[in-house]
Each structure stands twice: as structure tokens, then as C-alpha cells.
mmCIF file of C-alpha atoms in Angstrom:
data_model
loop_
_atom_site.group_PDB
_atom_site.id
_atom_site.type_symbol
_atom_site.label_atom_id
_atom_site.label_comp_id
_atom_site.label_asym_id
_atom_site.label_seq_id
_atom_site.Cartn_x
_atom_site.Cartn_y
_atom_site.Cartn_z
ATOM 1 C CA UNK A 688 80.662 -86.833 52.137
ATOM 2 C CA UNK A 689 79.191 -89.435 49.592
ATOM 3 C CA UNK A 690 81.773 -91.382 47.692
ATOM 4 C CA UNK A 691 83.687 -94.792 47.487
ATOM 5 C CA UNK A 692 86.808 -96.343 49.503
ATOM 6 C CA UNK A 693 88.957 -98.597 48.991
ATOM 7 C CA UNK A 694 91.643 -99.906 51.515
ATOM 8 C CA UNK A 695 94.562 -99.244 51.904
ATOM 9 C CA UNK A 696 96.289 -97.567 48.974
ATOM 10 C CA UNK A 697 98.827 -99.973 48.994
ATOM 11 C CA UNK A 698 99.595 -104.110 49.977
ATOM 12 C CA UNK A 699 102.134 -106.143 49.588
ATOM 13 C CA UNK A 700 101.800 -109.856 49.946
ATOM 14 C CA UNK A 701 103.971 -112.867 49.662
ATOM 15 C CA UNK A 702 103.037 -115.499 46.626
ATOM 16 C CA UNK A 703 100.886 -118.097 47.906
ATOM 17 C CA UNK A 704 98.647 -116.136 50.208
ATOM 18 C CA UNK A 705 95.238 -115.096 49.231
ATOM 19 C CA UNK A 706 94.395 -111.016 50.041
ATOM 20 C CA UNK A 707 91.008 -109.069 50.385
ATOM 21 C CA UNK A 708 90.533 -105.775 48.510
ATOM 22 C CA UNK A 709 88.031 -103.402 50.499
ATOM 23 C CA UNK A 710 85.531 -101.399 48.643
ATOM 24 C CA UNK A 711 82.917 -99.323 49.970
ATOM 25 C CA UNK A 712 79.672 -96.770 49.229
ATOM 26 C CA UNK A 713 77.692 -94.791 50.616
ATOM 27 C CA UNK A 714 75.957 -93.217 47.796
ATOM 28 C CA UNK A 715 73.134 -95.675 47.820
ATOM 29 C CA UNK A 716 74.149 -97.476 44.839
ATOM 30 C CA UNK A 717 72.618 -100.853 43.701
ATOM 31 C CA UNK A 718 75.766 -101.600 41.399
ATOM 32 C CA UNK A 719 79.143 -102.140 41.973
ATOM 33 C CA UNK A 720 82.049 -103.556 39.795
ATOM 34 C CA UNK A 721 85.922 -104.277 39.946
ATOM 35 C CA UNK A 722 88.406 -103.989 37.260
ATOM 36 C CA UNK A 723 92.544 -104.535 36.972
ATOM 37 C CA UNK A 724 94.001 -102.140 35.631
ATOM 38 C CA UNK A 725 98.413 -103.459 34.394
ATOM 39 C CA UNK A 726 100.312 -100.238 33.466
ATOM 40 C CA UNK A 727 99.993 -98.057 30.593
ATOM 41 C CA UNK A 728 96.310 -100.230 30.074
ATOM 42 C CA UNK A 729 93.036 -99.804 30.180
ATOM 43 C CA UNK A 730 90.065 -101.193 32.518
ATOM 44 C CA UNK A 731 89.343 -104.900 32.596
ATOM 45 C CA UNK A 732 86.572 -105.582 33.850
ATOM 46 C CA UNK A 733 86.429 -108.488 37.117
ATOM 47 C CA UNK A 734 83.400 -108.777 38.596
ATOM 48 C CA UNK A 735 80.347 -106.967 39.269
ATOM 49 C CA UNK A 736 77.092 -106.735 40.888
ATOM 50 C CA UNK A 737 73.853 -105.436 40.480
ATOM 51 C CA UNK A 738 71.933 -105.935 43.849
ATOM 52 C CA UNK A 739 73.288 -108.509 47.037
ATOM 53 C CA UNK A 740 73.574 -111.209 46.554
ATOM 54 C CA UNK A 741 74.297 -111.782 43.242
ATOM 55 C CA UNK A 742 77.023 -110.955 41.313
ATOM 56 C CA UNK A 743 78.633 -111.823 37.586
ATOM 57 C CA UNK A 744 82.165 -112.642 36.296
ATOM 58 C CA UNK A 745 83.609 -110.441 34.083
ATOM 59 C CA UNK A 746 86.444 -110.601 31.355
ATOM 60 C CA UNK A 747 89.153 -112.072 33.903
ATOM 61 C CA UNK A 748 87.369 -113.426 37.036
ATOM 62 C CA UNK A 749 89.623 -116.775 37.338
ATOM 63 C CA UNK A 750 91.787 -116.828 39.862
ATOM 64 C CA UNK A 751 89.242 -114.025 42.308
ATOM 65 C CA UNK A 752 86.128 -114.191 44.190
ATOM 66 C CA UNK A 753 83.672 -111.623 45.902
ATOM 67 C CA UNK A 754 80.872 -111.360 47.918
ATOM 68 C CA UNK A 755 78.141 -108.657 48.033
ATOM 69 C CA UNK A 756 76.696 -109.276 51.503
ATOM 70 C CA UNK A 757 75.644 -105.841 52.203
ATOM 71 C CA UNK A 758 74.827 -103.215 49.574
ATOM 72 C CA UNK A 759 77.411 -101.097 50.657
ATOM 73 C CA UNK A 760 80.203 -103.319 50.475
ATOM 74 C CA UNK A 761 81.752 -105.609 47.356
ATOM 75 C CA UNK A 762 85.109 -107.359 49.031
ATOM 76 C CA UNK A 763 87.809 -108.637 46.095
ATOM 77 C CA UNK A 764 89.667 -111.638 47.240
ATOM 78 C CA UNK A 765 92.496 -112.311 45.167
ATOM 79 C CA UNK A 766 93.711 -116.265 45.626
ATOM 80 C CA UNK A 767 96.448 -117.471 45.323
ATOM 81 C CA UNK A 768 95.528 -119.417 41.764
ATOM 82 C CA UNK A 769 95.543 -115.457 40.244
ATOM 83 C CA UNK A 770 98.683 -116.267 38.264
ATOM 84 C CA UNK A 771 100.030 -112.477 37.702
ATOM 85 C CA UNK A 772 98.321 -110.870 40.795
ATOM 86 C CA UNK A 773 100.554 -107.493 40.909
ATOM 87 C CA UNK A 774 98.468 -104.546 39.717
ATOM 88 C CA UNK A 775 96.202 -101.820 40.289
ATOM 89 C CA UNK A 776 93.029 -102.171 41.516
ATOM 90 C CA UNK A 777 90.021 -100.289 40.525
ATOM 91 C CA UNK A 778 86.155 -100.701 42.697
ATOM 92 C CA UNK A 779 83.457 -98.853 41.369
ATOM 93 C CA UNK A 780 79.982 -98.394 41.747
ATOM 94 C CA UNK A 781 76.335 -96.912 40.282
ATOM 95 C CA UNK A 782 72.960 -96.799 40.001
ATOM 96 C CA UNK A 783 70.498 -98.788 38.429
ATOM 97 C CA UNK A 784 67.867 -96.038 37.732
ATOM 98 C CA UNK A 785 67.333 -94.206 34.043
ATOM 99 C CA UNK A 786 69.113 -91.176 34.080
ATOM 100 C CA UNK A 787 73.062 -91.050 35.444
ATOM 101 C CA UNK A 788 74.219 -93.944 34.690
ATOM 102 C CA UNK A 789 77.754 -93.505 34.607
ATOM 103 C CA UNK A 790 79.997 -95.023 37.191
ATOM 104 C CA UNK A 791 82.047 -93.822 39.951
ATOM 105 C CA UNK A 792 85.231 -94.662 41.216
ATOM 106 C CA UNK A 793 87.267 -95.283 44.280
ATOM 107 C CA UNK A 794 90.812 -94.134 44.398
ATOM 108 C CA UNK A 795 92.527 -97.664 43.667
ATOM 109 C CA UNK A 796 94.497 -100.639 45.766
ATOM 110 C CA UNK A 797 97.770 -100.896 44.452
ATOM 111 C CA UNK A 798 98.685 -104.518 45.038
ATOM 112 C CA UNK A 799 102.394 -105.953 44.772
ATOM 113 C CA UNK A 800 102.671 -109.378 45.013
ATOM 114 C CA UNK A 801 106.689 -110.996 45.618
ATOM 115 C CA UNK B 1381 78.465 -107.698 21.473
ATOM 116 C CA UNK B 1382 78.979 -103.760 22.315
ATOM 117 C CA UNK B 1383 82.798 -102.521 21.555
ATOM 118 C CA UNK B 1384 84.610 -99.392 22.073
ATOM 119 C CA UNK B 1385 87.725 -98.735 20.202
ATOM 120 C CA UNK B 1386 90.142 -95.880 20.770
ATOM 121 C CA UNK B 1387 92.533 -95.884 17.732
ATOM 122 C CA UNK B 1388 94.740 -93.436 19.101
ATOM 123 C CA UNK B 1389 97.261 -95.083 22.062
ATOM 124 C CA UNK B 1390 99.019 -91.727 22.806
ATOM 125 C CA UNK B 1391 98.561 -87.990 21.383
ATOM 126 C CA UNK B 1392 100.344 -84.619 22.578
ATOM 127 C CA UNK B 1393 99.394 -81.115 22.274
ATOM 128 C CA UNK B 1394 100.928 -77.580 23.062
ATOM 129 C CA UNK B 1395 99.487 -75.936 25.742
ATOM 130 C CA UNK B 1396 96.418 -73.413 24.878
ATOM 131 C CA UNK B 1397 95.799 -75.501 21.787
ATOM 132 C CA UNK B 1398 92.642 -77.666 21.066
ATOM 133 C CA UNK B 1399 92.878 -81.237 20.575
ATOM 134 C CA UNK B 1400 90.629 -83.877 19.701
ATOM 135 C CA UNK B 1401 90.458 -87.302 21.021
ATOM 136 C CA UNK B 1402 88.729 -90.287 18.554
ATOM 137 C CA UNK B 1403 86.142 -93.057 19.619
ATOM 138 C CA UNK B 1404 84.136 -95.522 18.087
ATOM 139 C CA UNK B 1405 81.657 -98.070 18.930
ATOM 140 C CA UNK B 1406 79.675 -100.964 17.430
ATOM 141 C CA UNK B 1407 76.272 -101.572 18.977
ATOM 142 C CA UNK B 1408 73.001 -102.939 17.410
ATOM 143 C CA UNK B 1409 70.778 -100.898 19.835
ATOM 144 C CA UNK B 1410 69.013 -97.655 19.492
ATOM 145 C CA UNK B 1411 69.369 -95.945 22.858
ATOM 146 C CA UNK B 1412 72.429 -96.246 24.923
ATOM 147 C CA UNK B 1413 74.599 -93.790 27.124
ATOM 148 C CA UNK B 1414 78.330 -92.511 26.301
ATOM 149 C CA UNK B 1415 81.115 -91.026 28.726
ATOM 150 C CA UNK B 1416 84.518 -89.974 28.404
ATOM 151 C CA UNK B 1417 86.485 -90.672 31.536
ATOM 152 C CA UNK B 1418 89.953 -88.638 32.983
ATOM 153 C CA UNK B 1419 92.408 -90.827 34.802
ATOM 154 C CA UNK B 1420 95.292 -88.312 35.829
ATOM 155 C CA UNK B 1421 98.619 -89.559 37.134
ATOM 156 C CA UNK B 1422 96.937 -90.145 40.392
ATOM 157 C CA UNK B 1423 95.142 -92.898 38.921
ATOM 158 C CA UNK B 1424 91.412 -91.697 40.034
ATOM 159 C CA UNK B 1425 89.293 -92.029 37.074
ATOM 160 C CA UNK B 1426 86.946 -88.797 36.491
ATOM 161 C CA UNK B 1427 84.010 -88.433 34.421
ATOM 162 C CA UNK B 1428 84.888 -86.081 32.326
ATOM 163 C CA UNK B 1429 81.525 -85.750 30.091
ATOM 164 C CA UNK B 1430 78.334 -87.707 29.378
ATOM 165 C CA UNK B 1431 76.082 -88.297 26.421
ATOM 166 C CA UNK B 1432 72.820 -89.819 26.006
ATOM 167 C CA UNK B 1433 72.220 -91.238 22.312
ATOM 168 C CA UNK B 1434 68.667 -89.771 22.091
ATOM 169 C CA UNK B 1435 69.848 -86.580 22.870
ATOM 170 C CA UNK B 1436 70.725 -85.172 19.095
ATOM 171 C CA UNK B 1437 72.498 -81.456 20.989
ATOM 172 C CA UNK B 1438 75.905 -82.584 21.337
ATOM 173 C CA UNK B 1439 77.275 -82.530 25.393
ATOM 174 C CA UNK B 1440 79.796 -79.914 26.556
ATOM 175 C CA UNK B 1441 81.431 -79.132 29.894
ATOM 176 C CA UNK B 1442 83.092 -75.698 30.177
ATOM 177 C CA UNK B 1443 86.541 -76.474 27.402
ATOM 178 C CA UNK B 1444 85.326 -80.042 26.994
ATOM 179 C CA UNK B 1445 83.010 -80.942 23.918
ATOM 180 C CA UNK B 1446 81.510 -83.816 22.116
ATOM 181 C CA UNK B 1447 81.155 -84.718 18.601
ATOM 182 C CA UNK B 1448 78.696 -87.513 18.768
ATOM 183 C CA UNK B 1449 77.730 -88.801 14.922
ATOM 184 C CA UNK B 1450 75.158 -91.677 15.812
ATOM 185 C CA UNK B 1451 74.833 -93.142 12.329
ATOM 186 C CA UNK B 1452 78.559 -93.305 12.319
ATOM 187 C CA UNK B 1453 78.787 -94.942 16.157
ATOM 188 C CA UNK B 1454 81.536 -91.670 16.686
ATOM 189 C CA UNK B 1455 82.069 -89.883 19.388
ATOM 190 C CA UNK B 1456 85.026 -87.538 19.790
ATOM 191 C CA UNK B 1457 85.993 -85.632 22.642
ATOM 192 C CA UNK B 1458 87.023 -81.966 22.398
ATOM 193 C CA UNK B 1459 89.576 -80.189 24.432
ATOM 194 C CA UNK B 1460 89.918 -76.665 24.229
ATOM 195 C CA UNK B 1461 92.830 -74.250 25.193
ATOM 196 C CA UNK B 1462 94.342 -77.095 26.494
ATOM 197 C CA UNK B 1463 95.893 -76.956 30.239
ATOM 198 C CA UNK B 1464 98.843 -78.900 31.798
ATOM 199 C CA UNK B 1465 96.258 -80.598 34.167
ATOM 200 C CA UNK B 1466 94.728 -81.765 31.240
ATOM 201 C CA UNK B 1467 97.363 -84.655 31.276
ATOM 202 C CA UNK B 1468 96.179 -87.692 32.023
ATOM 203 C CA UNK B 1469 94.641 -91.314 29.797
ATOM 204 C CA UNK B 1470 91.254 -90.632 28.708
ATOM 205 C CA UNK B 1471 88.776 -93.523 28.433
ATOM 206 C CA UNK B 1472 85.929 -93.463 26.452
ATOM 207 C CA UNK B 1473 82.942 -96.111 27.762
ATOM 208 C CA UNK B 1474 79.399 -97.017 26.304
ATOM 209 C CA UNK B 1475 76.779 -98.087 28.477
ATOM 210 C CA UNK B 1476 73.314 -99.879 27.638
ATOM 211 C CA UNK B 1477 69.627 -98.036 28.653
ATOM 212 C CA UNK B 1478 68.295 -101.444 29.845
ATOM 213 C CA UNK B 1479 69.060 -102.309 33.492
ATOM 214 C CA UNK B 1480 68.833 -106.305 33.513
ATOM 215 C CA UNK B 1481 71.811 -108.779 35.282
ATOM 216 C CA UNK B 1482 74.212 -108.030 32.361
ATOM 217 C CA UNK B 1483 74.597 -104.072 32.572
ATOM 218 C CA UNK B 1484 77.797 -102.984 32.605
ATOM 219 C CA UNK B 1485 79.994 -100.210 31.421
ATOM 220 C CA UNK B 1486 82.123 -101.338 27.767
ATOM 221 C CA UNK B 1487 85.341 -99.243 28.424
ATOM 222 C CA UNK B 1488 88.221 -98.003 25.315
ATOM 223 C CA UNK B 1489 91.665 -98.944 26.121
ATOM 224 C CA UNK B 1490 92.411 -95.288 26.504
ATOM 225 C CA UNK B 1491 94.251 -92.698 24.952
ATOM 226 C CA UNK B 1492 97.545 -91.424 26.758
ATOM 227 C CA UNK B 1493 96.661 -87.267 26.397
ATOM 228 C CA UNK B 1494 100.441 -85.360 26.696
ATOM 229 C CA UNK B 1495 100.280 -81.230 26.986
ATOM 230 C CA UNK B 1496 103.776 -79.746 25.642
ATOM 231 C CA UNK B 1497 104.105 -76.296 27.568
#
């Protein structure tokens, strides 16, 4: 089964300590993005990548970092400068070709941060 | 810059009915890509329907339908007989044709879609 994961579901971490965010393919996709999604909003956008080894800021990158060290994975850290960490999570990925270019998502880390 | 605006926060419906969901964009190029996106209480987000802006034939998938105006940067999304799963945000998104560093998806801030029974 092709598709995206992201682990766990849920995390809870104490203020002060910086937490990875897990996100996986294996649909063979070149591109892969991260957005924070605060309730009852819509998608901002974090980071992405296009190939490994490179990768952009987005609309909110202070206060995270990433690597893309392997095509199929795109780790999140969250450090501990992220002033309002709690929220949910979103990894997502696609391809680079003509054709389908929309995106596809993983099911979400729900982060709480206390 | 592209932009996607959704002007409509929240919208309800009775069940079996059709409803219509508004977006606009503003974008200077000639060929791009459009989608309208589900994200159910479960908080997966689904693609619910894509368009490509050279295609003129407007997209549909089984009770969802677009109304893409290109000279008006419109695109509307459709929803007929209306179910209780239909319940969920929906996110409309524009995407560019050219694949250079910068390519990313321009999502909406969503509309929150209720279905009265």
C-alpha cells in the first residue's frame, strides 16, 4: 500500500524541549511539504522540498528545521524557540512531473506542548 | 504573488440539497492547476476534485462539480444531493505548471461545509 505516515498521532512534550515530527512516502515522490494547521484554520505552509537535499522555508519556518536526507523521508523538528508550538501537524508530499500534480497527505501529528 | 480566497468561512445545507462552495484566485499566468480538498472531522485532507486551466470542459466527480470561469479567476465547487459525510472544511488550492525550486501548492483558508438532516 502506497501512501504517507506520520508518527505517532499524538505527542506531548514539556516547554523547552525540542521534538521530531516523522513523515514518510513511498509513492516515489520528489516533493514533500509541512504545514500547521491551529483550529478552525486553514494550511500554513512550513517547509518544503523538492528533491534531497534541498529544501525552502515557507510562510512560518522560524522557530523549525528539517532535513531531507533520503527521498522518502522529510523529519520536522520543532525547537524550542517555536513560541506557540501546540497544533496539528500536516506532512505531505507529490510529484514533480506534468500531469497530477496535486498533493497528498498523511493523517496528521497532533502535538500538545505544556 | 498567486492568492486563493474563500469568502465564505462557514455554510450549511439540508441534506439531499445542492450547495455551492465559492473560490477565487489572482494569478498573472496562463496555465496553472486547481483542486478542491475535503478535510472531514478526522482531519485527513482528501482531494476532492482537480482542474487543469487549459482544460475549457469543466471537472466533475460523481455529485461533485466545478464551475471554473478563467477570465474571472472563479472556481466553485458543486455538491449535489448533499450527504451527512459530506461534512467536513473544504479547501480550495492553486498550483503553478512550472516545476522550478519555488512550486508549491497556494491553499484557501477553507470553508466550514455543515449538512442539516
Amino acid at each position: 500500500d502506497g501512501g504517507i505516515t506520520q508518527s505517532p498521532k499524538y505527542l506531548f512534550r514539556k516547554e523547552g524541549q525540542n521534538v521530531t515530527l516523522s513523515c514518510e512516502q513511498n509513492l516515489n515522490h520528489d516533493a514533500m511539504y509541512w504545514y500547521r494547521q491551529d483550529p478552525g484554520q486553514g494550511l500554513r505552509l512550513i517547509y518544503y522540498s523538492q528533491i534531497v537535499n534541498d529544501f525552502q522555508k515557507g510562510d512560518i519556518a522560524e522557530g523549525y528545521s528539517v532535513s531531507r536526507e533520503k527521498k522518502e523521508s522529510f523529519p520536522l523538528t520543532v525547537t524550542s524557540a517555536q513560541k506557540n508550538p501546540t497544533a496539528f501537524y500536516l506532512c505531505a508530499s507529490s510529484v514533480r512531473t506534468s500531469g497530477r500534480r496535486e498533493q497528498y497527505f498523511g493523517p496528521g501529528t497532533r502535538l500538545t506542548v505544556t | 504573488a498567486q492568492t486563493v480566497t474563500q469568502s465564505q468561512p462557514e455554510m450549511s445545507v439540508q441534506e439531499a440539497e445542492t450547495v455551492t462552495l465559492s473560490c477565487t484566485y489572482d494569478t498573472s499566468e496562463s496555465d496553472y492547476y486547481l483542486f478542491w480538498y475535503k478535510q472531514p472531522p478526522s482531519r485527513q485532507m482528501i482531494l476532492v476534485i482537480r482542474q487543469e486551466a487549459y482544460k475549457q470542459q469543466n471537472a466533475t466527480e460523481n455529485r461533485f462539480s466545478v464551475n471554473f470561469q478563467k477570465a474571472a479567476k472563479s472556481f466553485s465547487l458543486k455538491i449535489s444531493d448533499s450527504q451527512l459525510g459530506d461534512a467536513a472544511m473544504y479547501f480550495c488550492a492553486y498550483r503553478s505548471v512550472p516545476m522550478n525550486r519555488d512550486d508549491k501548492i497556494i491553499f484557501g483558508k477553507g470553508t466550514r461545509l455543515h449538512i442539516l438532516p
